[in-house]
Amino acid sequence: MKILIATLVAVWAIASPAQAEESVRVFNAWARASVLASRPGAAYLTIKSASDDTLIGASTPVAERVMIHAIEKDGDVSRMKHIETLELLAGERITLAPGGMHLMLMALQDKLREGTTFPMTLSFEAAGEITVEVSVLGIAAEGPRETAE
């Protein structure tokens, strides 16, 4: 009986991180190539969560810091606004895209070169950390083709 219980506990412990990761899906992660490393970059992606969750941060080795930015409109003027967290409602799909919400890459280590990729780790309150590969597209790119969920 002890062996059976130990086996069940081991299986549960191994399966739990995978289940947590499956609760949030991140796809179509991309960034525009940058001209200079001295200018901030931006990354875009789509997130869908099976349950309520919160994006609490992000990091990447290509930038000193990643900030979540929303766009605030005041008449005809749009301004970027740093937000600490991004709430995800169960089943809702949130797309970070040019001209809207995005992940600002502050203090790039080097310029982002078209055709390369870099890892980005997103930290969620419930799902934990999820690392995705961000594709660097052309400097005027509008994004990758949508990937089916």
Short mmCIF file of C-alpha atoms in Angstrom, two decimals:
data_model
loop_
_atom_site.label_atom_id
_atom_site.label_comp_id
_atom_site.label_asym_id
_atom_site.label_seq_id
_atom_site.Cartn_x
_atom_site.Cartn_y
_atom_site.Cartn_z
CA MET A 1 0.00 0.00 0.00
CA LYS A 2 2.85 2.41 0.86
CA ILE A 3 4.39 1.77 -2.56
CA LEU A 4 1.09 2.56 -4.26
CA ILE A 5 0.70 5.83 -2.31
CA ALA A 6 4.33 6.80 -2.99
CA THR A 7 3.82 6.07 -6.70
CA LEU A 8 0.63 8.18 -6.82
CA VAL A 9 2.36 11.08 -5.04
CA ALA A 10 5.30 10.89 -7.46
CA VAL A 11 3.01 10.85 -10.51
CA TRP A 12 1.01 13.81 -9.15
CA ALA A 13 4.19 15.80 -8.42
CA ILE A 14 5.50 15.21 -11.95
CA ALA A 15 2.16 15.97 -13.63
CA SER A 16 1.35 19.17 -11.69
CA PRO A 17 3.78 21.59 -13.40
CA ALA A 18 2.60 20.45 -16.83
CA GLN A 19 -1.01 20.97 -15.84
CA ALA A 20 -0.23 24.46 -14.57
CA GLU A 21 1.58 25.34 -17.79
CA GLU A 22 -1.35 24.09 -19.87
CA SER A 23 -3.76 26.45 -18.08
CA VAL A 24 -2.17 29.42 -19.89
CA ARG A 25 -1.23 29.34 -23.57
CA VAL A 26 1.07 31.90 -25.14
CA PHE A 27 1.42 32.02 -28.91
CA ASN A 28 2.52 34.25 -31.82
CA ALA A 29 5.32 35.85 -29.77
CA TRP A 30 7.27 38.28 -31.91
CA ALA A 31 9.26 41.51 -31.90
CA ARG A 32 10.34 43.99 -34.53
CA ALA A 33 13.99 44.23 -35.50
CA SER A 34 15.62 47.30 -34.00
CA VAL A 35 18.03 49.75 -35.59
CA LEU A 36 19.98 50.49 -32.42
CA ALA A 37 20.49 48.75 -29.10
CA SER A 38 20.21 52.13 -27.40
CA ARG A 39 16.48 52.34 -28.19
CA PRO A 40 13.92 50.17 -26.38
CA GLY A 41 12.31 47.31 -28.25
CA ALA A 42 8.82 45.87 -27.97
CA ALA A 43 7.48 42.35 -27.98
CA TYR A 44 3.97 41.23 -28.82
CA LEU A 45 2.07 38.01 -28.23
CA THR A 46 -1.29 36.45 -27.57
CA ILE A 47 -2.26 34.92 -24.22
CA LYS A 48 -5.22 32.72 -23.42
CA SER A 49 -5.88 31.32 -19.98
CA ALA A 50 -8.27 28.50 -19.11
CA SER A 51 -8.84 30.06 -15.68
CA ASP A 52 -8.55 33.51 -14.14
CA ASP A 53 -4.88 34.40 -13.77
CA THR A 54 -2.59 37.43 -13.75
CA LEU A 55 0.57 38.18 -15.72
CA ILE A 56 2.85 39.56 -13.01
CA GLY A 57 6.08 40.03 -14.95
CA ALA A 58 8.38 39.05 -17.77
CA SER A 59 12.09 38.75 -18.35
CA THR A 60 14.48 38.03 -21.20
CA PRO A 61 18.26 37.85 -21.50
CA VAL A 62 18.16 40.37 -24.39
CA ALA A 63 16.96 43.25 -22.18
CA GLU A 64 17.74 44.51 -18.72
CA ARG A 65 14.05 44.86 -17.90
CA VAL A 66 10.66 44.04 -19.43
CA MET A 67 7.71 46.31 -18.66
CA ILE A 68 4.03 45.76 -19.44
CA HIS A 69 2.70 48.82 -21.27
CA ALA A 70 -0.88 49.73 -22.00
CA ILE A 71 -2.02 52.60 -24.20
CA GLU A 72 -3.99 55.43 -22.64
CA LYS A 73 -5.92 57.70 -24.99
CA ASP A 74 -6.75 61.33 -24.23
CA GLY A 75 -8.64 62.67 -27.23
CA ASP A 76 -6.35 62.27 -30.23
CA VAL A 77 -3.26 61.72 -28.07
CA SER A 78 -2.14 58.21 -27.10
CA ARG A 79 0.37 57.62 -24.33
CA MET A 80 2.11 54.49 -23.09
CA LYS A 81 1.33 53.67 -19.50
CA HIS A 82 3.33 51.20 -17.41
CA ILE A 83 1.09 48.70 -15.65
CA GLU A 84 2.32 46.31 -12.97
CA THR A 85 0.08 43.36 -13.87
CA LEU A 86 -2.27 42.17 -16.58
CA GLU A 87 -5.46 40.42 -15.51
CA LEU A 88 -6.50 37.39 -17.57
CA LEU A 89 -10.09 36.25 -17.42
CA ALA A 90 -10.88 32.58 -17.96
CA GLY A 91 -11.30 31.84 -21.66
CA GLU A 92 -10.49 35.40 -22.73
CA ARG A 93 -7.84 35.89 -25.39
CA ILE A 94 -5.60 38.94 -25.02
CA THR A 95 -3.41 40.06 -27.91
CA LEU A 96 -0.56 42.48 -27.35
CA ALA A 97 -0.02 44.23 -30.70
CA PRO A 98 1.56 47.34 -32.25
CA GLY A 99 -0.39 50.48 -31.34
CA GLY A 100 -1.78 48.77 -28.24
CA MET A 101 -0.64 46.88 -25.21
CA HIS A 102 2.90 45.48 -25.50
CA LEU A 103 5.93 44.31 -23.57
CA MET A 104 8.58 47.05 -23.59
CA LEU A 105 12.15 45.74 -23.70
CA MET A 106 14.25 48.26 -21.77
CA ALA A 107 18.05 48.53 -22.10
CA LEU A 108 18.58 46.03 -24.91
CA GLN A 109 21.88 44.13 -24.70
CA ASP A 110 22.21 44.35 -28.50
CA LYS A 111 19.95 45.34 -31.37
CA LEU A 112 17.26 42.82 -32.32
CA ARG A 113 18.17 41.24 -35.66
CA GLU A 114 15.55 40.07 -38.15
CA GLY A 115 15.40 36.28 -38.49
CA THR A 116 16.66 35.55 -34.99
CA THR A 117 14.75 34.47 -31.89
CA PHE A 118 15.19 35.05 -28.18
CA PRO A 119 13.63 33.48 -25.10
CA MET A 120 11.19 35.38 -22.89
CA THR A 121 9.87 34.09 -19.59
CA LEU A 122 6.41 35.21 -18.55
CA SER A 123 5.45 34.92 -14.88
CA PHE A 124 1.84 34.22 -14.01
CA GLU A 125 0.38 34.34 -10.53
CA ALA A 126 -1.28 30.89 -10.78
CA ALA A 127 0.35 29.17 -13.76
CA GLY A 128 3.92 30.03 -12.77
CA GLU A 129 6.60 30.69 -15.36
CA ILE A 130 6.22 29.99 -19.07
CA THR A 131 9.13 30.53 -21.45
CA VAL A 132 8.42 31.23 -25.12
CA GLU A 133 10.65 31.89 -28.12
CA VAL A 134 10.11 35.35 -29.58
CA SER A 135 10.67 35.63 -33.35
CA VAL A 136 12.31 38.84 -34.54
CA LEU A 137 10.56 40.04 -37.70
CA GLY A 138 11.37 42.93 -40.04
CA ILE A 139 11.56 46.49 -38.76
CA ALA A 140 8.15 47.40 -40.27
CA ALA A 141 6.46 44.03 -39.61
CA GLU A 142 2.87 44.01 -38.43
CA GLY A 143 3.13 40.54 -36.91
CA PRO A 144 3.25 36.88 -37.80
CA ARG A 145 0.37 35.03 -39.29
CA GLU A 146 -2.04 34.00 -36.58
CA THR A 147 -1.35 30.54 -35.23
CA ALA A 148 -4.34 28.38 -34.51
CA GLU A 149 -4.89 27.80 -30.81
#
